[in-house]
Amino acid sequence: MRLIGLIGGMSWESTVPYYRIINETVRERLGPLRSAEILLYSVDFGPIERLQHEGRWDEAGSTLGAAARRLASAGAECLVLCTNTMHKVAPQIAAHAEIPLLHIADPTGAAATSRGARTVGLLGTRFTMEEDFYRRRLEQRHGLEVLVPESGERDEIHRIIYEELCAGRLDERSRNVFRAVMTRLAQRGAQAIILGCTEITLLVGDGDSPVPILDTTRLHALAAADFALQPDSRGA
């Protein structure tokens, strides 16, 4: 089994499902007493969030790059960045560690195409929805057309993520906001909805959307489990 390096804490609310899903998958495939070999570096999200909103992405990337370097030094064979938004600086993070980084958009894009979806709706932080670091990868590597909510909807989704979900608050009114936004995206042609923030899955699921939901947290964690279950560098 290969050793996974998780960079979590952004927020820790959505890092917990990564640990659970990876270990559940390994147990299902290898037996009831088996579990994954994982190193977790959980950052303090407060300083990272401040750097995000101040546009100091290079500093945020350096902070996470240092975490990646520590994981690699401890023996991790891949990096799993447990957040969508910080994939904005994924190349910078990976360069610090020189081990593979499993990009969250790739299992997500593969899941969309395997379901026959060519047009997808993307929900996430304002950074993920409005900048091109995430959409471009889905478009160029997976051939998807990506729709995002209207401006006011993006603002409200961003607020709910940071003020509620990252703080562990689940509000039925906010769930209804997401339901309405997903319905409008489907009406515009989205054949699936990407939950492009790892916290969103804490609030909504398949029953909340008129089209299939692509849960990036689960898809990314499953990709990490797949990596772990490949033969390691020693052939074990």
PDB file of C-alpha atoms in Angstrom, residues 44-227:
ATOM      1  CA  ASP A  44      -4.871  26.646  10.647  1.00  0.00           C
ATOM      2  CA  PHE A  45      -7.469  27.902   8.157  1.00  0.00           C
ATOM      3  CA  GLY A  46      -7.757  31.417   9.630  1.00  0.00           C
ATOM      4  CA  PRO A  47      -4.497  32.753   8.157  1.00  0.00           C
ATOM      5  CA  ILE A  48      -5.141  30.963   4.851  1.00  0.00           C
ATOM      6  CA  GLU A  49      -8.625  32.468   4.558  1.00  0.00           C
ATOM      7  CA  ARG A  50      -7.205  35.933   5.205  1.00  0.00           C
ATOM      8  CA  LEU A  51      -4.579  35.488   2.484  1.00  0.00           C
ATOM      9  CA  GLN A  52      -7.288  34.326   0.060  1.00  0.00           C
ATOM     10  CA  HIS A  53      -9.474  37.379   0.559  1.00  0.00           C
ATOM     11  CA  GLU A  54      -6.500  39.738   0.473  1.00  0.00           C
ATOM     12  CA  GLY A  55      -5.366  38.236  -2.834  1.00  0.00           C
ATOM     13  CA  ARG A  56      -2.032  37.090  -1.373  1.00  0.00           C
ATOM     14  CA  TRP A  57      -2.070  33.768  -3.189  1.00  0.00           C
ATOM     15  CA  ASP A  58       1.702  33.389  -3.460  1.00  0.00           C
ATOM     16  CA  GLU A  59       1.993  33.523   0.327  1.00  0.00           C
ATOM     17  CA  ALA A  60      -0.816  31.011   0.726  1.00  0.00           C
ATOM     18  CA  GLY A  61       0.876  28.753  -1.805  1.00  0.00           C
ATOM     19  CA  SER A  62       4.159  28.981   0.080  1.00  0.00           C
ATOM     20  CA  THR A  63       2.445  28.065   3.342  1.00  0.00           C
ATOM     21  CA  LEU A  64       0.834  24.992   1.810  1.00  0.00           C
ATOM     22  CA  GLY A  65       4.023  24.214  -0.081  1.00  0.00           C
ATOM     23  CA  ALA A  66       5.838  23.986   3.243  1.00  0.00           C
ATOM     24  CA  ALA A  67       3.193  21.531   4.449  1.00  0.00           C
ATOM     25  CA  ALA A  68       3.654  19.504   1.266  1.00  0.00           C
ATOM     26  CA  ARG A  69       7.407  19.435   1.754  1.00  0.00           C
ATOM     27  CA  ARG A  70       7.001  18.117   5.299  1.00  0.00           C
ATOM     28  CA  LEU A  71       4.667  15.367   4.126  1.00  0.00           C
ATOM     29  CA  ALA A  72       7.081  14.341   1.377  1.00  0.00           C
ATOM     30  CA  SER A  73       9.981  14.332   3.852  1.00  0.00           C
ATOM     31  CA  ALA A  74       7.951  12.051   6.112  1.00  0.00           C
ATOM     32  CA  GLY A  75       7.498   9.553   3.283  1.00  0.00           C
ATOM     33  CA  ALA A  76       4.233  10.504   1.591  1.00  0.00           C
ATOM     34  CA  GLU A  77       4.070   9.246  -1.994  1.00  0.00           C
ATOM     35  CA  CYS A  78       1.337  11.609  -3.183  1.00  0.00           C
ATOM     36  CA  LEU A  79      -0.346  14.843  -2.131  1.00  0.00           C
ATOM     37  CA  VAL A  80      -4.099  15.218  -1.690  1.00  0.00           C
ATOM     38  CA  LEU A  81      -5.114  18.834  -1.167  1.00  0.00           C
ATOM     39  CA  CYS A  82      -8.436  18.594   0.685  1.00  0.00           C
ATOM     40  CA  THR A  83      -9.951  21.751  -0.786  1.00  0.00           C
ATOM     41  CA  ASN A  84     -11.049  22.926  -4.223  1.00  0.00           C
ATOM     42  CA  THR A  85     -10.184  26.613  -3.915  1.00  0.00           C
ATOM     43  CA  MET A  86      -6.522  26.161  -3.039  1.00  0.00           C
ATOM     44  CA  HIS A  87      -5.964  24.203  -6.245  1.00  0.00           C
ATOM     45  CA  LYS A  88      -5.464  27.710  -7.615  1.00  0.00           C
ATOM     46  CA  VAL A  89      -1.885  27.296  -6.347  1.00  0.00           C
ATOM     47  CA  ALA A  90      -1.597  23.540  -6.914  1.00  0.00           C
ATOM     48  CA  PRO A  91       1.485  23.796  -9.194  1.00  0.00           C
ATOM     49  CA  GLN A  92       3.310  25.875  -6.578  1.00  0.00           C
ATOM     50  CA  ILE A  93       2.411  23.379  -3.837  1.00  0.00           C
ATOM     51  CA  ALA A  94       3.502  20.364  -5.875  1.00  0.00           C
ATOM     52  CA  ALA A  95       6.802  22.030  -6.779  1.00  0.00           C
ATOM     53  CA  HIS A  96       7.743  22.230  -3.095  1.00  0.00           C
ATOM     54  CA  ALA A  97       7.396  18.480  -2.611  1.00  0.00           C
ATOM     55  CA  GLU A  98       8.266  16.923  -5.984  1.00  0.00           C
ATOM     56  CA  ILE A  99       5.763  14.097  -5.508  1.00  0.00           C
ATOM     57  CA  PRO A 100       2.508  13.686  -7.464  1.00  0.00           C
ATOM     58  CA  LEU A 101      -0.421  15.899  -6.535  1.00  0.00           C
ATOM     59  CA  LEU A 102      -3.790  14.292  -7.259  1.00  0.00           C
ATOM     60  CA  HIS A 103      -5.737  17.217  -8.706  1.00  0.00           C
ATOM     61  CA  ILE A 104      -9.346  17.344  -7.517  1.00  0.00           C
ATOM     62  CA  ALA A 105     -10.726  18.420 -10.900  1.00  0.00           C
ATOM     63  CA  ASP A 106      -9.535  15.252 -12.668  1.00  0.00           C
ATOM     64  CA  PRO A 107     -11.663  12.578 -10.941  1.00  0.00           C
ATOM     65  CA  THR A 108     -14.515  15.087 -11.074  1.00  0.00           C
ATOM     66  CA  GLY A 109     -14.175  15.630 -14.812  1.00  0.00           C
ATOM     67  CA  ALA A 110     -13.820  11.890 -15.400  1.00  0.00           C
ATOM     68  CA  ALA A 111     -17.005  11.238 -13.415  1.00  0.00           C
ATOM     69  CA  ALA A 112     -18.899  13.822 -15.457  1.00  0.00           C
ATOM     70  CA  THR A 113     -17.880  12.333 -18.790  1.00  0.00           C
ATOM     71  CA  SER A 114     -18.509   8.764 -17.600  1.00  0.00           C
ATOM     72  CA  ARG A 115     -22.108   9.798 -16.903  1.00  0.00           C
ATOM     73  CA  GLY A 116     -22.452  11.297 -20.353  1.00  0.00           C
ATOM     74  CA  ALA A 117     -22.536  14.898 -19.117  1.00  0.00           C
ATOM     75  CA  ARG A 118     -21.017  17.438 -21.482  1.00  0.00           C
ATOM     76  CA  THR A 119     -22.319  20.568 -19.744  1.00  0.00           C
ATOM     77  CA  VAL A 120     -21.905  20.936 -15.992  1.00  0.00           C
ATOM     78  CA  GLY A 121     -22.827  23.514 -13.383  1.00  0.00           C
ATOM     79  CA  LEU A 122     -20.053  24.541 -11.009  1.00  0.00           C
ATOM     80  CA  LEU A 123     -20.677  25.650  -7.416  1.00  0.00           C
ATOM     81  CA  GLY A 124     -17.933  26.743  -5.064  1.00  0.00           C
ATOM     82  CA  THR A 125     -16.266  29.741  -3.532  1.00  0.00           C
ATOM     83  CA  ARG A 126     -16.257  32.933  -5.572  1.00  0.00           C
ATOM     84  CA  PHE A 127     -12.617  32.178  -6.441  1.00  0.00           C
ATOM     85  CA  THR A 128     -13.482  28.774  -7.901  1.00  0.00           C
ATOM     86  CA  MET A 129     -16.561  29.943  -9.779  1.00  0.00           C
ATOM     87  CA  GLU A 130     -15.164  33.201 -11.180  1.00  0.00           C
ATOM     88  CA  GLU A 131     -11.509  32.435 -11.923  1.00  0.00           C
ATOM     89  CA  ASP A 132     -10.349  30.045 -14.613  1.00  0.00           C
ATOM     90  CA  PHE A 133      -7.884  27.771 -12.779  1.00  0.00           C
ATOM     91  CA  TYR A 134     -10.597  25.150 -12.173  1.00  0.00           C
ATOM     92  CA  ARG A 135     -12.918  25.685 -15.125  1.00  0.00           C
ATOM     93  CA  ARG A 136     -10.015  25.689 -17.575  1.00  0.00           C
ATOM     94  CA  ARG A 137      -8.856  22.265 -16.413  1.00  0.00           C
ATOM     95  CA  LEU A 138     -12.373  20.843 -16.779  1.00  0.00           C
ATOM     96  CA  GLU A 139     -12.713  22.382 -20.223  1.00  0.00           C
ATOM     97  CA  GLN A 140      -9.279  21.574 -21.627  1.00  0.00           C
ATOM     98  CA  ARG A 141      -8.605  18.165 -20.091  1.00  0.00           C
ATOM     99  CA  HIS A 142     -12.132  16.777 -19.969  1.00  0.00           C
ATOM    100  CA  GLY A 143     -13.935  18.590 -22.770  1.00  0.00           C
ATOM    101  CA  LEU A 144     -16.672  19.977 -20.550  1.00  0.00           C
ATOM    102  CA  GLU A 145     -18.706  23.150 -20.898  1.00  0.00           C
ATOM    103  CA  VAL A 146     -18.893  24.790 -17.473  1.00  0.00           C
ATOM    104  CA  LEU A 147     -21.760  26.997 -16.290  1.00  0.00           C
ATOM    105  CA  VAL A 148     -21.654  29.084 -13.110  1.00  0.00           C
ATOM    106  CA  PRO A 149     -24.471  30.815 -11.213  1.00  0.00           C
ATOM    107  CA  GLU A 150     -25.367  34.458 -11.740  1.00  0.00           C
ATOM    108  CA  SER A 151     -23.412  37.164  -9.872  1.00  0.00           C
ATOM    109  CA  GLY A 152     -25.766  37.585  -6.914  1.00  0.00           C
ATOM    110  CA  GLU A 153     -26.069  33.830  -6.519  1.00  0.00           C
ATOM    111  CA  ARG A 154     -22.291  33.490  -6.497  1.00  0.00           C
ATOM    112  CA  ASP A 155     -22.050  36.069  -3.720  1.00  0.00           C
ATOM    113  CA  GLU A 156     -24.594  34.223  -1.572  1.00  0.00           C
ATOM    114  CA  ILE A 157     -22.986  30.810  -2.139  1.00  0.00           C
ATOM    115  CA  HIS A 158     -19.593  32.263  -1.177  1.00  0.00           C
ATOM    116  CA  ARG A 159     -21.081  33.767   1.995  1.00  0.00           C
ATOM    117  CA  ILE A 160     -22.754  30.514   3.016  1.00  0.00           C
ATOM    118  CA  ILE A 161     -19.530  28.573   2.559  1.00  0.00           C
ATOM    119  CA  TYR A 162     -17.365  30.851   4.697  1.00  0.00           C
ATOM    120  CA  GLU A 163     -19.853  32.069   7.287  1.00  0.00           C
ATOM    121  CA  GLU A 164     -21.819  28.849   7.793  1.00  0.00           C
ATOM    122  CA  LEU A 165     -20.383  25.631   6.371  1.00  0.00           C
ATOM    123  CA  CYS A 166     -16.762  26.240   7.371  1.00  0.00           C
ATOM    124  CA  ALA A 167     -18.054  26.962  10.877  1.00  0.00           C
ATOM    125  CA  GLY A 168     -20.071  23.736  11.004  1.00  0.00           C
ATOM    126  CA  ARG A 169     -23.462  25.484  10.665  1.00  0.00           C
ATOM    127  CA  LEU A 170     -26.139  23.810   8.523  1.00  0.00           C
ATOM    128  CA  ASP A 171     -29.135  26.035   7.792  1.00  0.00           C
ATOM    129  CA  GLU A 172     -32.274  24.874   5.979  1.00  0.00           C
ATOM    130  CA  ARG A 173     -32.642  28.301   4.373  1.00  0.00           C
ATOM    131  CA  SER A 174     -29.182  27.955   2.873  1.00  0.00           C
ATOM    132  CA  ARG A 175     -30.017  24.463   1.641  1.00  0.00           C
ATOM    133  CA  ASN A 176     -32.969  25.980  -0.187  1.00  0.00           C
ATOM    134  CA  VAL A 177     -30.661  28.590  -1.747  1.00  0.00           C
ATOM    135  CA  PHE A 178     -28.496  25.805  -3.165  1.00  0.00           C
ATOM    136  CA  ARG A 179     -31.542  23.889  -4.377  1.00  0.00           C
ATOM    137  CA  ALA A 180     -32.820  26.936  -6.262  1.00  0.00           C
ATOM    138  CA  VAL A 181     -29.423  27.679  -7.808  1.00  0.00           C
ATOM    139  CA  MET A 182     -28.967  24.065  -8.945  1.00  0.00           C
ATOM    140  CA  THR A 183     -32.436  24.070 -10.492  1.00  0.00           C
ATOM    141  CA  ARG A 184     -31.630  27.231 -12.452  1.00  0.00           C
ATOM    142  CA  LEU A 185     -28.329  25.770 -13.660  1.00  0.00           C
ATOM    143  CA  ALA A 186     -30.189  22.666 -14.869  1.00  0.00           C
ATOM    144  CA  GLN A 187     -32.683  24.893 -16.677  1.00  0.00           C
ATOM    145  CA  ARG A 188     -29.743  26.564 -18.444  1.00  0.00           C
ATOM    146  CA  GLY A 189     -28.511  23.185 -19.678  1.00  0.00           C
ATOM    147  CA  ALA A 190     -26.357  21.696 -16.927  1.00  0.00           C
ATOM    148  CA  GLN A 191     -26.525  17.899 -17.062  1.00  0.00           C
ATOM    149  CA  ALA A 192     -24.736  17.514 -13.724  1.00  0.00           C
ATOM    150  CA  ILE A 193     -23.774  19.800 -10.847  1.00  0.00           C
ATOM    151  CA  ILE A 194     -20.229  19.873  -9.471  1.00  0.00           C
ATOM    152  CA  LEU A 195     -20.031  20.601  -5.756  1.00  0.00           C
ATOM    153  CA  GLY A 196     -16.764  22.457  -6.264  1.00  0.00           C
ATOM    154  CA  CYS A 197     -16.194  23.218  -2.600  1.00  0.00           C
ATOM    155  CA  THR A 198     -15.544  20.373  -0.202  1.00  0.00           C
ATOM    156  CA  GLU A 199     -17.911  21.852   2.401  1.00  0.00           C
ATOM    157  CA  ILE A 200     -20.997  21.942   0.152  1.00  0.00           C
ATOM    158  CA  THR A 201     -21.540  18.204   0.447  1.00  0.00           C
ATOM    159  CA  LEU A 202     -22.167  18.744   4.159  1.00  0.00           C
ATOM    160  CA  LEU A 203     -25.366  20.605   3.218  1.00  0.00           C
ATOM    161  CA  VAL A 204     -26.778  19.133   0.001  1.00  0.00           C
ATOM    162  CA  GLY A 205     -26.905  15.788  -1.765  1.00  0.00           C
ATOM    163  CA  ASP A 206     -28.445  14.021  -4.745  1.00  0.00           C
ATOM    164  CA  GLY A 207     -32.006  14.573  -3.583  1.00  0.00           C
ATOM    165  CA  ASP A 208     -31.530  18.333  -3.640  1.00  0.00           C
ATOM    166  CA  SER A 209     -30.756  18.622  -7.358  1.00  0.00           C
ATOM    167  CA  PRO A 210     -32.835  17.881 -10.467  1.00  0.00           C
ATOM    168  CA  VAL A 211     -29.691  16.538 -12.184  1.00  0.00           C
ATOM    169  CA  PRO A 212     -26.909  14.299 -10.830  1.00  0.00           C
ATOM    170  CA  ILE A 213     -24.499  15.782  -8.301  1.00  0.00           C
ATOM    171  CA  LEU A 214     -20.746  15.291  -8.537  1.00  0.00           C
ATOM    172  CA  ASP A 215     -19.366  15.381  -4.993  1.00  0.00           C
ATOM    173  CA  THR A 216     -15.734  16.471  -5.338  1.00  0.00           C
ATOM    174  CA  THR A 217     -14.912  15.429  -1.766  1.00  0.00           C
ATOM    175  CA  ARG A 218     -15.957  11.845  -2.347  1.00  0.00           C
ATOM    176  CA  LEU A 219     -14.497  11.613  -5.863  1.00  0.00           C
ATOM    177  CA  HIS A 220     -11.152  13.013  -4.712  1.00  0.00           C
ATOM    178  CA  ALA A 221     -11.012  10.703  -1.685  1.00  0.00           C
ATOM    179  CA  LEU A 222     -11.779   7.683  -3.873  1.00  0.00           C
ATOM    180  CA  ALA A 223      -8.961   8.702  -6.228  1.00  0.00           C
ATOM    181  CA  ALA A 224      -6.634   8.847  -3.218  1.00  0.00           C
ATOM    182  CA  ALA A 225      -7.710   5.351  -2.160  1.00  0.00           C
ATOM    183  CA  ASP A 226      -7.095   4.083  -5.690  1.00  0.00           C
ATOM    184  CA  PHE A 227      -3.586   5.542  -5.552  1.00  0.00           C
TER     185      PHE A 227
END
